Short mmCIF file of C-alpha atoms in Angstrom, two decimals:
data_model
loop_
_atom_site.label_atom_id
_atom_site.label_comp_id
_atom_site.label_asym_id
_atom_site.label_seq_id
_atom_site.Cartn_x
_atom_site.Cartn_y
_atom_site.Cartn_z
CA MET A 461 -73.56 -0.34 -12.62
CA PRO A 462 -73.47 -1.45 -8.80
CA VAL A 463 -69.77 -1.47 -7.68
CA SER A 464 -70.00 -4.79 -6.71
CA ASN A 465 -69.81 -5.87 -10.20
CA ILE A 466 -67.49 -4.70 -11.60
CA ASN A 467 -64.22 -7.33 -12.16
CA PRO A 468 -61.23 -6.13 -10.27
CA ILE A 469 -57.95 -6.43 -12.58
CA THR A 470 -56.52 -9.51 -10.97
CA PRO A 471 -52.42 -8.54 -10.60
CA SER A 472 -50.38 -11.60 -12.04
CA PRO A 473 -48.78 -14.38 -9.65
CA ILE A 474 -45.57 -13.47 -8.85
CA LEU A 475 -42.46 -15.06 -11.01
CA TRP A 476 -39.66 -15.74 -9.10
CA LEU A 477 -36.07 -16.81 -11.23
CA PHE A 478 -33.48 -18.55 -8.85
CA ASP A 479 -29.97 -18.21 -10.16
CA LEU A 480 -28.39 -22.00 -9.21
CA ASP A 481 -24.77 -21.66 -8.44
CA ASN A 482 -23.65 -19.64 -5.26
CA THR A 483 -27.33 -19.10 -5.08
CA LEU A 484 -29.12 -22.60 -3.90
CA HIS A 485 -25.39 -24.19 -3.19
CA ASP A 486 -22.23 -23.60 -2.33
CA ALA A 487 -20.21 -23.80 -5.76
CA SER A 488 -17.53 -22.01 -5.03
CA HIS A 489 -16.10 -24.71 -2.12
CA ALA A 490 -15.20 -27.32 -4.73
CA ILE A 491 -17.03 -26.99 -8.05
CA PHE A 492 -16.54 -23.85 -9.07
CA PRO A 493 -12.46 -24.69 -8.82
CA LEU A 494 -13.35 -27.73 -11.24
CA ILE A 495 -14.73 -25.68 -14.14
CA SER A 496 -12.29 -23.48 -13.24
CA ALA A 497 -9.67 -25.21 -14.17
CA ASN A 498 -11.51 -27.21 -17.03
CA MET A 499 -12.09 -23.93 -19.01
CA ASN A 500 -8.17 -22.62 -18.12
CA ALA A 501 -7.13 -26.41 -20.26
CA TYR A 502 -10.31 -25.55 -22.91
CA ILE A 503 -8.77 -21.97 -23.62
CA ALA A 504 -5.04 -22.74 -23.80
CA ARG A 505 -5.74 -25.45 -26.22
CA VAL A 506 -7.95 -23.21 -28.11
CA LEU A 507 -5.61 -19.99 -27.83
CA GLY A 508 -2.13 -21.91 -28.30
CA ASP A 509 -0.65 -22.68 -32.14
CA GLY A 510 -1.65 -26.84 -32.35
CA VAL A 511 1.97 -27.64 -30.84
CA THR A 512 2.24 -25.23 -27.76
CA GLU A 513 -0.92 -24.27 -25.30
CA ALA A 514 -1.26 -20.69 -24.33
CA SER A 515 -0.30 -19.45 -21.22
CA ALA A 516 -1.79 -18.72 -18.19
CA GLU A 517 -1.56 -14.66 -18.56
CA GLN A 518 -2.84 -15.21 -22.14
CA VAL A 519 -5.58 -17.88 -20.91
CA ASN A 520 -6.52 -15.56 -17.83
CA ALA A 521 -7.06 -11.98 -20.35
CA ALA A 522 -8.93 -13.87 -22.29
CA ARG A 523 -11.35 -15.28 -19.60
CA LEU A 524 -11.57 -11.84 -17.89
CA GLY A 525 -11.89 -9.46 -20.76
CA TYR A 526 -14.99 -11.67 -22.81
CA TRP A 527 -16.85 -12.02 -18.78
CA LYS A 528 -16.30 -7.89 -18.99
CA ARG A 529 -17.50 -7.54 -22.45
CA TYR A 530 -19.57 -9.67 -23.36
CA GLY A 531 -21.32 -10.64 -19.56
CA ALA A 532 -19.77 -15.04 -20.36
CA THR A 533 -16.77 -15.71 -21.16
CA LEU A 534 -18.20 -18.69 -23.59
CA LEU A 535 -20.03 -15.49 -25.83
CA GLY A 536 -16.22 -14.57 -26.46
CA MET A 537 -14.58 -17.73 -27.16
CA MET A 538 -17.57 -18.65 -29.91
CA ARG A 539 -17.62 -14.86 -31.62
CA HIS A 540 -13.64 -14.52 -31.72
CA HIS A 541 -12.90 -18.21 -31.77
CA GLN A 542 -15.19 -20.12 -34.14
CA VAL A 543 -16.09 -22.76 -30.42
CA GLY A 544 -18.70 -24.39 -30.22
CA ALA A 545 -21.28 -23.33 -27.20
CA ALA A 546 -22.01 -27.05 -26.74
CA ASP A 547 -18.51 -28.93 -26.88
CA PHE A 548 -17.58 -26.08 -24.73
CA LEU A 549 -19.98 -26.50 -22.32
CA ARG A 550 -19.83 -29.65 -22.42
CA GLU A 551 -15.47 -29.90 -21.60
CA THR A 552 -15.64 -27.19 -19.27
CA HIS A 553 -18.54 -28.74 -17.18
CA ASP A 554 -17.48 -32.40 -17.30
CA LEU A 555 -16.80 -33.64 -13.33
CA ALA A 556 -16.14 -36.99 -11.85
CA ASP A 557 -18.37 -37.50 -9.12
CA LEU A 558 -20.40 -33.90 -8.81
CA GLN A 559 -22.73 -35.15 -6.29
CA GLN A 560 -19.37 -35.34 -3.83
CA LEU A 561 -18.67 -31.71 -4.54
CA ILE A 562 -22.27 -30.33 -4.05
CA ARG A 563 -22.68 -27.80 -0.96
CA ALA A 564 -25.71 -26.86 0.11
CA GLU A 565 -27.95 -25.98 2.93
CA CYS A 566 -30.78 -27.61 5.00
CA GLY A 567 -34.15 -26.00 4.68
CA LEU A 568 -33.88 -24.74 1.19
CA ALA A 569 -37.54 -27.18 -0.18
CA ARG A 570 -38.94 -25.86 2.82
CA MET A 571 -38.14 -22.18 2.08
CA LEU A 572 -39.39 -22.46 -1.68
CA ARG A 573 -42.74 -24.05 -0.71
CA SER A 574 -43.50 -20.80 1.21
CA LEU A 575 -42.60 -18.65 -1.32
CA PRO A 576 -46.42 -17.66 -3.01
CA GLY A 577 -45.90 -17.70 -6.88
CA ARG A 578 -43.82 -19.44 -9.37
CA LYS A 579 -40.54 -20.28 -9.64
CA ILE A 580 -37.98 -20.57 -12.64
CA LEU A 581 -34.26 -21.89 -12.07
CA LEU A 582 -32.07 -19.34 -14.81
CA THR A 583 -29.08 -20.13 -14.99
CA ASN A 584 -26.14 -19.66 -17.02
CA ALA A 585 -25.33 -23.03 -16.42
CA PRO A 586 -26.01 -25.72 -18.56
CA SER A 587 -28.67 -28.54 -18.54
CA ARG A 588 -26.80 -31.55 -17.68
CA TYR A 589 -24.89 -30.19 -15.30
CA SER A 590 -27.62 -27.98 -13.64
CA ARG A 591 -30.29 -30.95 -13.76
CA ASP A 592 -28.07 -32.92 -12.15
CA VAL A 593 -27.01 -30.32 -9.04
CA MET A 594 -30.73 -29.85 -9.15
CA ARG A 595 -31.69 -33.35 -8.50
CA HIS A 596 -28.71 -33.85 -6.03
CA LEU A 597 -30.59 -31.12 -3.92
CA GLY A 598 -34.27 -32.78 -4.65
CA LEU A 599 -35.41 -29.32 -5.46
CA GLN A 600 -36.50 -29.75 -9.23
CA ARG A 601 -39.96 -30.41 -8.44
CA HIS A 602 -40.32 -26.43 -6.28
CA PHE A 603 -39.88 -25.14 -10.02
CA SER A 604 -42.12 -24.68 -12.66
CA HIS A 605 -39.40 -24.16 -15.62
CA HIS A 606 -36.06 -25.05 -15.77
CA VAL A 607 -33.94 -22.43 -18.32
CA ALA A 608 -30.41 -23.24 -18.92
CA ILE A 609 -28.12 -21.48 -20.95
CA GLU A 610 -28.43 -23.86 -24.52
CA ASN A 611 -32.00 -22.33 -23.61
CA MET A 612 -31.42 -18.75 -23.45
CA GLN A 613 -31.27 -17.89 -27.44
CA VAL A 614 -32.86 -14.56 -28.86
CA HIS A 615 -33.14 -14.95 -32.57
CA GLY A 616 -30.51 -17.82 -33.39
CA GLN A 617 -28.03 -16.08 -31.17
CA LEU A 618 -27.26 -17.45 -27.67
CA ARG A 619 -28.07 -14.90 -25.28
CA PRO A 620 -26.88 -15.62 -21.45
CA LYS A 621 -27.69 -13.67 -18.70
CA PRO A 622 -27.31 -10.32 -17.82
CA SER A 623 -28.79 -10.43 -21.67
CA LYS A 624 -31.80 -7.95 -21.18
CA LEU A 625 -33.45 -8.82 -24.44
CA MET A 626 -33.79 -12.43 -23.35
CA LEU A 627 -34.96 -11.77 -19.70
CA ARG A 628 -37.53 -9.42 -21.40
CA ARG A 629 -38.56 -12.22 -24.17
CA LEU A 630 -38.30 -15.15 -20.54
CA LEU A 631 -41.18 -12.54 -19.14
CA ARG A 632 -43.03 -12.18 -21.72
CA ARG A 633 -43.35 -16.17 -22.35
CA HIS A 634 -44.89 -16.45 -19.41
CA GLY A 635 -47.28 -13.34 -19.15
CA VAL A 636 -45.38 -11.65 -15.87
CA SER A 637 -45.01 -7.87 -15.46
CA ALA A 638 -41.39 -6.86 -14.82
CA HIS A 639 -42.33 -5.39 -11.57
CA ARG A 640 -44.48 -8.78 -10.43
CA CYS A 641 -41.39 -11.01 -11.38
CA ILE A 642 -38.16 -10.94 -8.60
CA LEU A 643 -34.61 -12.45 -9.21
CA VAL A 644 -32.82 -13.83 -6.57
CA GLU A 645 -29.22 -14.14 -8.21
CA ASP A 646 -25.16 -13.66 -6.57
CA THR A 647 -24.11 -12.01 -9.63
CA LEU A 648 -24.26 -8.39 -9.52
CA ALA A 649 -24.25 -7.64 -13.38
CA ASN A 650 -27.20 -10.05 -13.64
CA LEU A 651 -28.94 -8.06 -11.05
CA ARG A 652 -28.28 -4.88 -12.26
CA SER A 653 -29.45 -5.23 -16.33
CA ALA A 654 -32.81 -7.49 -14.44
CA SER A 655 -33.08 -3.86 -12.31
CA GLN A 656 -32.89 -2.19 -15.31
CA LEU A 657 -35.81 -3.53 -17.02
CA GLY A 658 -37.62 -3.11 -13.20
CA VAL A 659 -37.36 -6.37 -12.25
CA ARG A 660 -37.29 -6.75 -8.45
CA THR A 661 -33.72 -7.79 -7.17
CA VAL A 662 -32.37 -9.86 -4.41
CA TRP A 663 -28.10 -10.49 -3.44
CA VAL A 664 -27.11 -13.73 -2.07
CA THR A 665 -23.91 -13.60 -0.70
CA GLN A 666 -22.89 -16.26 1.54
CA TYR A 667 -20.80 -17.74 -1.08
CA LEU A 668 -19.01 -15.21 -2.71
CA ARG A 669 -15.14 -15.88 -2.83
CA CYS A 670 -13.99 -13.42 -5.30
CA SER A 671 -15.05 -10.35 -7.62
CA ASP A 672 -13.80 -11.97 -11.05
CA PRO A 673 -14.18 -15.49 -12.60
CA ILE A 674 -10.54 -15.78 -12.24
CA GLY A 675 -10.16 -15.41 -8.72
CA GLN A 676 -8.00 -12.73 -8.84
CA ALA A 677 -10.26 -10.00 -7.45
CA SER A 678 -10.38 -10.46 -3.91
CA LEU A 679 -14.37 -9.62 -2.04
CA PRO A 680 -14.35 -5.83 -0.17
CA ARG A 681 -14.86 -6.69 3.27
CA MET A 682 -18.01 -4.93 3.67
CA LEU A 683 -20.35 -5.80 0.63
CA LYS A 684 -21.95 -2.75 0.48
CA ARG A 685 -25.83 -3.14 -0.95
CA PRO A 686 -25.85 -1.46 -4.09
CA ALA A 687 -29.09 0.88 -5.72
CA TYR A 688 -30.42 -1.92 -8.03
CA VAL A 689 -30.77 -4.44 -5.26
CA ASP A 690 -33.96 -3.78 -3.21
CA VAL A 691 -32.72 -6.50 -0.56
CA LYS A 692 -29.04 -8.07 -0.03
CA VAL A 693 -29.34 -11.86 1.69
CA LYS A 694 -26.39 -13.80 3.29
CA SER A 695 -28.86 -16.90 2.59
CA VAL A 696 -31.64 -18.06 0.62
CA ARG A 697 -33.55 -19.08 3.68
CA GLN A 698 -33.99 -15.47 4.92
CA LEU A 699 -36.49 -14.89 2.08
CA PRO A 700 -39.26 -15.99 3.78
CA ALA A 701 -38.43 -12.86 6.39
CA ARG A 702 -37.88 -9.96 3.72
CA LEU A 703 -40.99 -10.84 1.69
CA HIS A 704 -42.36 -8.02 3.07
CA ARG A 705 -39.71 -5.79 1.32
CA LEU A 706 -40.49 -6.85 -2.35
CA ARG A 707 -44.10 -6.71 -2.04
#
């Protein structure tokens, strides 16, 4: 058969998975402090005895312990305290005047348009909050799908990032092999688990303020790129210039 008649195997298109908070906007500026305060108040009520709320030390220990063990404080609250996910997410992300709290760079829409392939928003934030943020940023039209934490269900169980099981299912659903997928994130634990599946990884650092969810562990002065991170950028606007390193 002549070579010209052979149909070449066309690789699947690139699929970009973008985190939201501290990746596409500066959540550390005002949003995270308010969410953190809401979360502390919620956990203090749940861990209390019905009359007296739990102490700050007890709340911080629970938040940090569940975050380290499960990758998300919510999962620990669900498994050990029978907390409902919807109730937890609604209470902790109840933010007034959200638009006034958002800080983001200019040129994000132009950057997204310049990147080849499909884009999916993949966030451990709840749907209502993340859709509101995306609407205020004016970026929703650049994403083919919006996957919030409520959508990260596997066999009826909530499996948010850094769940490899959830990520495998997501890739399979969209018909993309791991090596054709790029995860853009600020959270190293999520990047590490994705890299273990063969997903390429981009670490965004400019909005990072601390290395734990309760704000007690400061970041090292020099943010060294781990081996499982393919590209480290300060801003997502640097992605087009670094694309050659991700091919």
